[in-house]
mmCIF file of C-alpha atoms in Angstrom:
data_model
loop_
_atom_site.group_PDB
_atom_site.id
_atom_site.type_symbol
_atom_site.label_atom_id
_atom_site.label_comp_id
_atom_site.label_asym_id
_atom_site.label_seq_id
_atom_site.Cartn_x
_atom_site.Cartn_y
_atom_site.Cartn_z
ATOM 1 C CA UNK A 1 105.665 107.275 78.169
ATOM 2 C CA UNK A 2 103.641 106.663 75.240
ATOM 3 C CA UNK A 3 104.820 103.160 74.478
ATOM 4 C CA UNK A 4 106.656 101.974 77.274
ATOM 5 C CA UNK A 5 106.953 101.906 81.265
ATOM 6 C CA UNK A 6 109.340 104.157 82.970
ATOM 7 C CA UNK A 7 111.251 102.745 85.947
ATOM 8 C CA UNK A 8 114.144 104.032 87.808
ATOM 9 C CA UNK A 9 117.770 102.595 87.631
ATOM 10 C CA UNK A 10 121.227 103.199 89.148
ATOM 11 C CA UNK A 11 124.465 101.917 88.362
ATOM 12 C CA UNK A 12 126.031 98.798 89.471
ATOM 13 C CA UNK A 13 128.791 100.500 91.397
ATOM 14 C CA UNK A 14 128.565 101.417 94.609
ATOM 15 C CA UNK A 15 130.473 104.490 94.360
ATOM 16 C CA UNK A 16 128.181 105.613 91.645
ATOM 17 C CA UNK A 17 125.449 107.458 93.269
ATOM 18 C CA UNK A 18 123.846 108.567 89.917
ATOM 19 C CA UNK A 19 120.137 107.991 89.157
ATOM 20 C CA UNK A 20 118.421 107.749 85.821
ATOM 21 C CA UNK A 21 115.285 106.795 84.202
ATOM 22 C CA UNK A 22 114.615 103.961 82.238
ATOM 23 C CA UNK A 23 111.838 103.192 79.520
ATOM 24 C CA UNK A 24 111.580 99.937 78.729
ATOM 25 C CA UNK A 25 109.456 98.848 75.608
ATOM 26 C CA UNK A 26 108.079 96.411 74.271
ATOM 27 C CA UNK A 27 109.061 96.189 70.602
ATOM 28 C CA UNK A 28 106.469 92.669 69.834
ATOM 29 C CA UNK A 29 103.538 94.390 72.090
ATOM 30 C CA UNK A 30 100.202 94.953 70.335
ATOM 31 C CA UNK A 31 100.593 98.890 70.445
ATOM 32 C CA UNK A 32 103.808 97.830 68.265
ATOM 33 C CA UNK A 33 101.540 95.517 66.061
ATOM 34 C CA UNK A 34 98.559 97.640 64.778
ATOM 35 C CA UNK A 35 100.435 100.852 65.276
ATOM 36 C CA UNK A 36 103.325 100.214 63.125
ATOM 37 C CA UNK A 37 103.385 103.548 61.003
ATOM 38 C CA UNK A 38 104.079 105.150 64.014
ATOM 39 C CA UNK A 39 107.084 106.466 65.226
ATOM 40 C CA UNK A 40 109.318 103.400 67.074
ATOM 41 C CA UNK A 41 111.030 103.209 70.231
ATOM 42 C CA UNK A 42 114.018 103.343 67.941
ATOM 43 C CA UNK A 43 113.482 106.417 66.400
ATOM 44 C CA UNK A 44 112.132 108.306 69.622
ATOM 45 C CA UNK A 45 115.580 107.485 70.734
ATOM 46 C CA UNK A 46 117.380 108.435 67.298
ATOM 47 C CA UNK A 47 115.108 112.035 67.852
ATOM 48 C CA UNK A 48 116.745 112.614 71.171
ATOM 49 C CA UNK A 49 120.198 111.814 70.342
ATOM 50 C CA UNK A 50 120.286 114.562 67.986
ATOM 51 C CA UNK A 51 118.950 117.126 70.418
ATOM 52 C CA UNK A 52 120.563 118.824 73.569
ATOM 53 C CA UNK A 53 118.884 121.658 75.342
ATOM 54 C CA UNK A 54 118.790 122.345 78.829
ATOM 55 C CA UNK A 55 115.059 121.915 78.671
ATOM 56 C CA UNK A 56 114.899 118.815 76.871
ATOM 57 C CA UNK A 57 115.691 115.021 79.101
ATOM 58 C CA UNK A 58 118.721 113.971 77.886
ATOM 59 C CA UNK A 59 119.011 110.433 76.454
ATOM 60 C CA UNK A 60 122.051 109.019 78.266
ATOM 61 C CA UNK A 61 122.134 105.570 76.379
ATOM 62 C CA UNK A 62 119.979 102.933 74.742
ATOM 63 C CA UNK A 63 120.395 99.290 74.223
ATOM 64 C CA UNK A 64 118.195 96.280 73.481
ATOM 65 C CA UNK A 65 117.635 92.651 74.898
ATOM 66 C CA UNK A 66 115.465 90.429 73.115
ATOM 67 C CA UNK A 67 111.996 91.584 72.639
ATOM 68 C CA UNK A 68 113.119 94.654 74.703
ATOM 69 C CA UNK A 69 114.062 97.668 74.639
ATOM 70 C CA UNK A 70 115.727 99.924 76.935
ATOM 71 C CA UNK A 71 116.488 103.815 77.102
ATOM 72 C CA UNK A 72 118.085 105.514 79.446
ATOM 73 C CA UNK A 73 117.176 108.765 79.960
ATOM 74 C CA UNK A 74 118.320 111.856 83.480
ATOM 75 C CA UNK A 75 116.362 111.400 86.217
ATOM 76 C CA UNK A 76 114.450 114.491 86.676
ATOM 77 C CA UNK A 77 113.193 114.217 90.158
ATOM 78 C CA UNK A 78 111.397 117.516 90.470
ATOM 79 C CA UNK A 79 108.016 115.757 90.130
ATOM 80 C CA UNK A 80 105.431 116.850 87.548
ATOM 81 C CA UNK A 81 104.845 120.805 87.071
ATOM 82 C CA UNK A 82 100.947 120.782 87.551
ATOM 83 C CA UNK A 83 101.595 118.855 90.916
ATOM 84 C CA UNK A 84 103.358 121.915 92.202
ATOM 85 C CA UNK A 85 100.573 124.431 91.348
ATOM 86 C CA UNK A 86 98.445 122.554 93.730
ATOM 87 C CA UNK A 87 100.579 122.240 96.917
ATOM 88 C CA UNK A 88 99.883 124.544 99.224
ATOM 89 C CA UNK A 89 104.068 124.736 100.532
ATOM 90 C CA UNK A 90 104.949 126.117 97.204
ATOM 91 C CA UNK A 91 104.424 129.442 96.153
ATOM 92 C CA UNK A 92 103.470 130.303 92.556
ATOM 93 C CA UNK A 93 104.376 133.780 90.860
ATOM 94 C CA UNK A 94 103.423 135.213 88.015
ATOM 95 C CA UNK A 95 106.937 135.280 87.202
ATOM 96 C CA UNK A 96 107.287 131.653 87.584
ATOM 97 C CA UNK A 97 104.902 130.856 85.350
ATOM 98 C CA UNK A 98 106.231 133.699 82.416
ATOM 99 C CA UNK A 99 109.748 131.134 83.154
ATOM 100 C CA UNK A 100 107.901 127.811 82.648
ATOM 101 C CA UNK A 101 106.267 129.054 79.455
ATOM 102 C CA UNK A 102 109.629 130.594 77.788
ATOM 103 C CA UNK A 103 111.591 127.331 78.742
ATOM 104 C CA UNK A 104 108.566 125.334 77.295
ATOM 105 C CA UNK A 105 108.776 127.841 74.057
ATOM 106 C CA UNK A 106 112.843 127.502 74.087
ATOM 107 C CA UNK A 107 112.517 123.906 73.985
ATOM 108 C CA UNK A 108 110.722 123.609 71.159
ATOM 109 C CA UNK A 109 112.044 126.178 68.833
ATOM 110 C CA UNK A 110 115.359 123.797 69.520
ATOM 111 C CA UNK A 111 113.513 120.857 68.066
ATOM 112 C CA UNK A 112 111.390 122.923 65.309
ATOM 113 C CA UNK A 113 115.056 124.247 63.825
ATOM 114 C CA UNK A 114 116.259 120.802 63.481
ATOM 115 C CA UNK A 115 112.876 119.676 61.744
ATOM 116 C CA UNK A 116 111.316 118.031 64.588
ATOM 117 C CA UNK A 117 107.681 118.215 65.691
ATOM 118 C CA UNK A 118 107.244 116.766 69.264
ATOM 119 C CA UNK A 119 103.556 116.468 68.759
ATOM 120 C CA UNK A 120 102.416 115.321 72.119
ATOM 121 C CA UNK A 121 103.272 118.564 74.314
ATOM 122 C CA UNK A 122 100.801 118.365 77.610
ATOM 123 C CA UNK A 123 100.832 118.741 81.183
ATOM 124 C CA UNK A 124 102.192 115.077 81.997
ATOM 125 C CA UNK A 125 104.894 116.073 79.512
ATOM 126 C CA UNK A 126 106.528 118.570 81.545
ATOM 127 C CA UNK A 127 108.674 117.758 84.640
ATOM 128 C CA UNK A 128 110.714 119.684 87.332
ATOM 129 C CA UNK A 129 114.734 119.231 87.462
ATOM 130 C CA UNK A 130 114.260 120.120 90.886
ATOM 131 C CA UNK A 131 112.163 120.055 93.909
ATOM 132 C CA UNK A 132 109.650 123.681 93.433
ATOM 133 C CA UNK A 133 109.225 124.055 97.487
ATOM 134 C CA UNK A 134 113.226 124.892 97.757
ATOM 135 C CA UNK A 135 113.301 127.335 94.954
ATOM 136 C CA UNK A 136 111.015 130.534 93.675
ATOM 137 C CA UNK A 137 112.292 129.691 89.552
ATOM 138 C CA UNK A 138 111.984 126.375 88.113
ATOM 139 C CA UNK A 139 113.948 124.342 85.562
ATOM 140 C CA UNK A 140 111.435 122.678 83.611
ATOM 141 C CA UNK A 141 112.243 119.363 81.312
ATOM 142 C CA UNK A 142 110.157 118.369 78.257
ATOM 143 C CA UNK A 143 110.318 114.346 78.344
ATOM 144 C CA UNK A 144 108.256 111.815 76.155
ATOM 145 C CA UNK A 145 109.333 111.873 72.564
ATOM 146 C CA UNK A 146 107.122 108.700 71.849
ATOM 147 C CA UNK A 147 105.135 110.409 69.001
ATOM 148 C CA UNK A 148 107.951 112.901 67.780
ATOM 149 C CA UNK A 149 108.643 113.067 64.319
ATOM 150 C CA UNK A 150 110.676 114.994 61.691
ATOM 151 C CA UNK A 151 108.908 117.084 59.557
ATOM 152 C CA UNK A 152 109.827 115.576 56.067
ATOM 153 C CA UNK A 153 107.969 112.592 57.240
ATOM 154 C CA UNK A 154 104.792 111.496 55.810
ATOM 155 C CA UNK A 155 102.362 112.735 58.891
ATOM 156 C CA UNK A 156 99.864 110.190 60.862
ATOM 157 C CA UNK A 157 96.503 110.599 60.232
ATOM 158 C CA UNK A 158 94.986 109.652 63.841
ATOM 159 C CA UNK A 159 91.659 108.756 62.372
ATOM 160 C CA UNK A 160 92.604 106.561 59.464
ATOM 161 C CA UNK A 161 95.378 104.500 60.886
ATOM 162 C CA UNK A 162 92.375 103.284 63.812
ATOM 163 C CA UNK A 163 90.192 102.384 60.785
ATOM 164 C CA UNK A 164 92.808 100.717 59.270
ATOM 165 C CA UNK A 165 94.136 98.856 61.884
ATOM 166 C CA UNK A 166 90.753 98.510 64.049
ATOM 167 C CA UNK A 167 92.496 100.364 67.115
ATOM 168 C CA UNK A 168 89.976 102.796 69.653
ATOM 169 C CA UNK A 169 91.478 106.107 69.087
ATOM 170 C CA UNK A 170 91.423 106.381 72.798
ATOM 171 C CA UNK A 171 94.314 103.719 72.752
ATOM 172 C CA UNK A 172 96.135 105.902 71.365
ATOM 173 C CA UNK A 173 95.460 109.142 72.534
ATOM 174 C CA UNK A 174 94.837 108.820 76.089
ATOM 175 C CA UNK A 175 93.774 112.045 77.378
ATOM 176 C CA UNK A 176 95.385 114.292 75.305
ATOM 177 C CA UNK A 177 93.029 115.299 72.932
ATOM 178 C CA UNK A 178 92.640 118.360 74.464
ATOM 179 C CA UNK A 179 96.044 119.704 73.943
ATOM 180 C CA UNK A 180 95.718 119.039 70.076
ATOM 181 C CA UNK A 181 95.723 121.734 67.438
ATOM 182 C CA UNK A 182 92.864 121.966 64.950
ATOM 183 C CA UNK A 183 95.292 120.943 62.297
ATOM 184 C CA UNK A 184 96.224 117.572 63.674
ATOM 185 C CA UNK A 185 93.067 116.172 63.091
ATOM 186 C CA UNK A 186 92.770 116.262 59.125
ATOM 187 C CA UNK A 187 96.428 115.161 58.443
ATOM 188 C CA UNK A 188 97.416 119.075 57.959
ATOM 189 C CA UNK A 189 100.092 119.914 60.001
ATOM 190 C CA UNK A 190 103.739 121.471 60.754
ATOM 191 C CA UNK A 191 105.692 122.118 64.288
ATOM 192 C CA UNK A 192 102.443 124.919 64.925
ATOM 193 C CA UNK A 193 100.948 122.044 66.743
ATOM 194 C CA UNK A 194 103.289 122.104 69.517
ATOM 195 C CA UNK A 195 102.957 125.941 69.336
ATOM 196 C CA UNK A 196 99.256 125.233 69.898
ATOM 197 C CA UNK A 197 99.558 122.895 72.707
ATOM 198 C CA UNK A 198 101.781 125.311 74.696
ATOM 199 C CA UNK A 199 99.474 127.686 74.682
ATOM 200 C CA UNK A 200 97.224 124.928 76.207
ATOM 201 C CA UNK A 201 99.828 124.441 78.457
ATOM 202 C CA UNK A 202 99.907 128.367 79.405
ATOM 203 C CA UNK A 203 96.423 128.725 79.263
ATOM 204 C CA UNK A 204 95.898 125.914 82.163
ATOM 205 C CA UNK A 205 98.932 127.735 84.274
ATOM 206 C CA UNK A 206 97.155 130.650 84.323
ATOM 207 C CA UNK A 207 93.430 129.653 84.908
ATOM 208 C CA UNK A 208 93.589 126.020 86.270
ATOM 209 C CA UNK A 209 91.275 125.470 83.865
ATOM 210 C CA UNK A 210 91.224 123.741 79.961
ATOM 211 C CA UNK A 211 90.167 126.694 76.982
ATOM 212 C CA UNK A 212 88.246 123.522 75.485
ATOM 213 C CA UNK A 213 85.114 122.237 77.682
ATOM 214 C CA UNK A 214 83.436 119.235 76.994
ATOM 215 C CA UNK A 215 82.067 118.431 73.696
ATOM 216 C CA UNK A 216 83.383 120.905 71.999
ATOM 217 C CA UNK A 217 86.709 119.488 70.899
ATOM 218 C CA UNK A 218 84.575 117.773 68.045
ATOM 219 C CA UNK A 219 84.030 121.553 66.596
ATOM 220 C CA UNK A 220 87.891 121.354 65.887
ATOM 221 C CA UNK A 221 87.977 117.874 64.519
ATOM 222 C CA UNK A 222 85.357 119.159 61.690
ATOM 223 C CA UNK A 223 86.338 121.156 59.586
ATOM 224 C CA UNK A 224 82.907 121.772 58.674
ATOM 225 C CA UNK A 225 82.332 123.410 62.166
ATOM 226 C CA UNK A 226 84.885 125.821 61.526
ATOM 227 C CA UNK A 227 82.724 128.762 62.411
ATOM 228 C CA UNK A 228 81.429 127.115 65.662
ATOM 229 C CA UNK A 229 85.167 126.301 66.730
ATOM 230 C CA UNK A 230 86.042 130.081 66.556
ATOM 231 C CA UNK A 231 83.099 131.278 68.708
ATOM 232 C CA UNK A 232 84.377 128.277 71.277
ATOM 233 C CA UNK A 233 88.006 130.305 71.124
ATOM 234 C CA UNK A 234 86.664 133.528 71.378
ATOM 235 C CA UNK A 235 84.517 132.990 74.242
ATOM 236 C CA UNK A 236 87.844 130.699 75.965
ATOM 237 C CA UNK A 237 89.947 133.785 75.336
ATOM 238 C CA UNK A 238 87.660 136.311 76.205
ATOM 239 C CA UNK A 239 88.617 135.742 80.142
ATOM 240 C CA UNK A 240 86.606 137.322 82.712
ATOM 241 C CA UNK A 241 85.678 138.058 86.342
ATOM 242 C CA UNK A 242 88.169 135.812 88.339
ATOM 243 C CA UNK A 243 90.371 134.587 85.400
ATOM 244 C CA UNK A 244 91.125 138.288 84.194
ATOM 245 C CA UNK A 245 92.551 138.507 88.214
ATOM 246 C CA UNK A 246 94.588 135.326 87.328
ATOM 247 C CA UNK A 247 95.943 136.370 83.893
ATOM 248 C CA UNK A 248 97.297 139.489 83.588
ATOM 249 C CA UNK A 249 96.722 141.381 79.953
ATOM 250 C CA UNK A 250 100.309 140.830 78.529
ATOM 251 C CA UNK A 251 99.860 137.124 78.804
ATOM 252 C CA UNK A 252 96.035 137.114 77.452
ATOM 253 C CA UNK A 253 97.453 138.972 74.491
ATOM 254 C CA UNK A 254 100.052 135.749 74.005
ATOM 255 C CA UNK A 255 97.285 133.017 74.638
ATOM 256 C CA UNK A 256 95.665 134.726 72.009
ATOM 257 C CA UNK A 257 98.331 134.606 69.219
ATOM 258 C CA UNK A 258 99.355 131.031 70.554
ATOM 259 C CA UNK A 259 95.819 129.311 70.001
ATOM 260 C CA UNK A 260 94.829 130.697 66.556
ATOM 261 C CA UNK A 261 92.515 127.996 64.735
ATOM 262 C CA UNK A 262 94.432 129.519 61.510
ATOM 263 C CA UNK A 263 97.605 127.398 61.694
ATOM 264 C CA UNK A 264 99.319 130.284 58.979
ATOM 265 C CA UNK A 265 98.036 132.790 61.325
ATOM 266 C CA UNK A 266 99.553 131.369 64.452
ATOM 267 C CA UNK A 267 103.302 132.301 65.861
ATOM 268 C CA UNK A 268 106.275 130.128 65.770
ATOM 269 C CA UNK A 269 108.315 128.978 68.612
ATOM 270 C CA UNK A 270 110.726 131.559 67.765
ATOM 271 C CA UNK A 271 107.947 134.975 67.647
ATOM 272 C CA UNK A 272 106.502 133.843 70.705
ATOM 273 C CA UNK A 273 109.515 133.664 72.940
ATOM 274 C CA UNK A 274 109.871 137.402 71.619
ATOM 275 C CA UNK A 275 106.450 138.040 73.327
ATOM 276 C CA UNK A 276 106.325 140.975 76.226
ATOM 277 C CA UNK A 277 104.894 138.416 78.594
ATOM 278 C CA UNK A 278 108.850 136.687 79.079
ATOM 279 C CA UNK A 279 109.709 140.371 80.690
ATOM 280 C CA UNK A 280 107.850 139.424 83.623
ATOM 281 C CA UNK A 281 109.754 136.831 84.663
ATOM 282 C CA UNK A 282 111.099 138.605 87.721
ATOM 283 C CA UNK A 283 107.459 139.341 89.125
ATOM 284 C CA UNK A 284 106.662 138.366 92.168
ATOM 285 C CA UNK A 285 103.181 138.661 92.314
ATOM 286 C CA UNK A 286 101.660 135.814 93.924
ATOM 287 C CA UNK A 287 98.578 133.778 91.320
ATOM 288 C CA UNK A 288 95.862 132.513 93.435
ATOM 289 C CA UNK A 289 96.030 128.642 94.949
ATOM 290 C CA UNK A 290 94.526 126.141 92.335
ATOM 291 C CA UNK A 291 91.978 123.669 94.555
ATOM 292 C CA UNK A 292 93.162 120.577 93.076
ATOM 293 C CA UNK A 293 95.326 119.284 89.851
ATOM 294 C CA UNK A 294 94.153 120.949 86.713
ATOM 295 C CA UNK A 295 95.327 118.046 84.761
ATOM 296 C CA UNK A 296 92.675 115.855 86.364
ATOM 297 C CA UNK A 297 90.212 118.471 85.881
ATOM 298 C CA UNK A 298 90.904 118.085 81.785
ATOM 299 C CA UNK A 299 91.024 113.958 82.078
ATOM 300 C CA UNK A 300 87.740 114.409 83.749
ATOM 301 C CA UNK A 301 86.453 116.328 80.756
ATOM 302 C CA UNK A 302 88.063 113.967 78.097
ATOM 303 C CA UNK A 303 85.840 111.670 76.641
ATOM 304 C CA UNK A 304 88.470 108.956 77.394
ATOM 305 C CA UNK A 305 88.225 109.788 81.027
ATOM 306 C CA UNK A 306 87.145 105.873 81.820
ATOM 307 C CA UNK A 307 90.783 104.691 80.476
ATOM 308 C CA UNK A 308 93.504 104.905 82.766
ATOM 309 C CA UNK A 309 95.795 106.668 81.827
ATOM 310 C CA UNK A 310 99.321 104.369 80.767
ATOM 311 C CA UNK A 311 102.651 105.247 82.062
#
């Protein structure tokens, strides 16, 4: 998680055979201490307590000791989703991946009705319920509410609260820079950036590949690169040669309302679920084998690639 180790826990009883997972925070840890107008542990777990959704982990209980803090969240033992792109026993569909992407969607036009902006969709964010070898549809789970907020909240500026506070930004963002709307950067933002990051999401399904290369994430941190950033999209979206055999037109089309610079200009949770692409959910048309994990291809990329990334 984002500020805390996950372990796995069963019940005491031996006629239980339930699993679950457990974060366990640290609530006098030095993430806690210079990052302190950031969401808490506590209020991650106040988010999830309010939200139920088949495609959302389920907070089963929470409970401190001390300095810790503990919540228990399902076990969802399906593994990571990118993990099952790259193993050659499981077989990836184009209708697969139209399912991931309207769970993903359905998921967070749940939270974006009830005023909450996850803000830290990615890759690592998304597990299986289930393992993908013994099944051709997936149940996907969107886990890791460590940065959620509600919208009435005063937002984070990523930039200031490091200067502040004297904290590397790469302590806090780890990786995931690349999944992070144009709007995030400048303090400007609403539940679009989670719209924006699952068209990441999509975009990496589809190509095994990021829509940002490296170095030119800093054209979307400036806004006085604004014209530079939109030639990087274009020529991301544009898709040719072996990526236009990878993704077919219908879900170019979506990619290309999903990652609008523009944040008024881009879709909500709710328009893009609407999208023609979710009709081909029952094709079985096989997507070519990624080589290796596209998430490692992005953490390569990152300019925080030499931190390891935390649990």
């Amino acid at each position: 998680g984002s500020f805390g180790q996950v372990r796995l826990c069963w019940p005491h009883s031996s006629n239980d055979d339930r699993k679950f997972a457990v974060k366990v925070v640290d609530t006098k840890g030095a993430v806690y201490a210079h990052a302190s107008s950031f969401i808490s542990a506590r209020q991650e777990a106040s988010i999830l307590k309010t939200v139920r959704h088949p495609h959302i982990v389920e907070l089963v209980d929470v409970f401190e000791k001390e300095r810790w803090l503990f919540l228990i969240m399902e076990c969802v033992p399906g593994g990571e989703l990118f993990a099952a792109l790259s193993d050659p026993k499981v077989p990836v569909s184009e209708g697969c991946i139209a399912s991931v992407g309207r769970q993903l969607l359905q998921a967070l036009r749940h939270l974006h009705e009830r005023s909450i902006v996850h803000r830290d969709v990615k890759a690592e964010n998304i597990l299986l319920l289930t393992n993908p070898a013994k099944t051709s549809r997936w149940h996907i789970k969107l886990i890791d509410f460590g940065l959620a907020t509600r919208v009435e909240q005063q937002p984070v500026c990523l930039f200031q609260l490091c200067r502040e506070q004297e904290v590397p930004i790469e302590q806090l963002i780890c990786g995931t820079a690349y999944y992070c709307a144009p709007e995030v950067w400048t303090n400007d933002y609403n539940p679009k950036v989670d719209v924006w990051a699952a068209g990441v999401v999509l975009y990496v399904l589809l190509t095994g590949d990021s829509p940002l290369q490296e170095g030119e994430i800093k054209f979307f941190s400036d806004p006085g690169s604004a014209e530079k950033a939109q030639d990087v999209l274009a020529k991301a979206l544009a898709l040719n040669g072996n990526e236009l055999d990878t993704a077919c037109s219908k879900a170019v089309n979506l990619l290309r309302q999903l990652l609008v610079i523009d944040a008024t200009k881009r879709v909500t949770a709710e328009q893009a679920i609407k999208h023609d692409f979710f009709d081909m959910e029952m094709s079985d048309r096989q997507l070519p084998r990624l080589s290796a994990d596209p998430t490692q291809a992005i953490k390569r990329k990152t300019s925080f690639s030499s931190l390891s990334r935390r649990s």
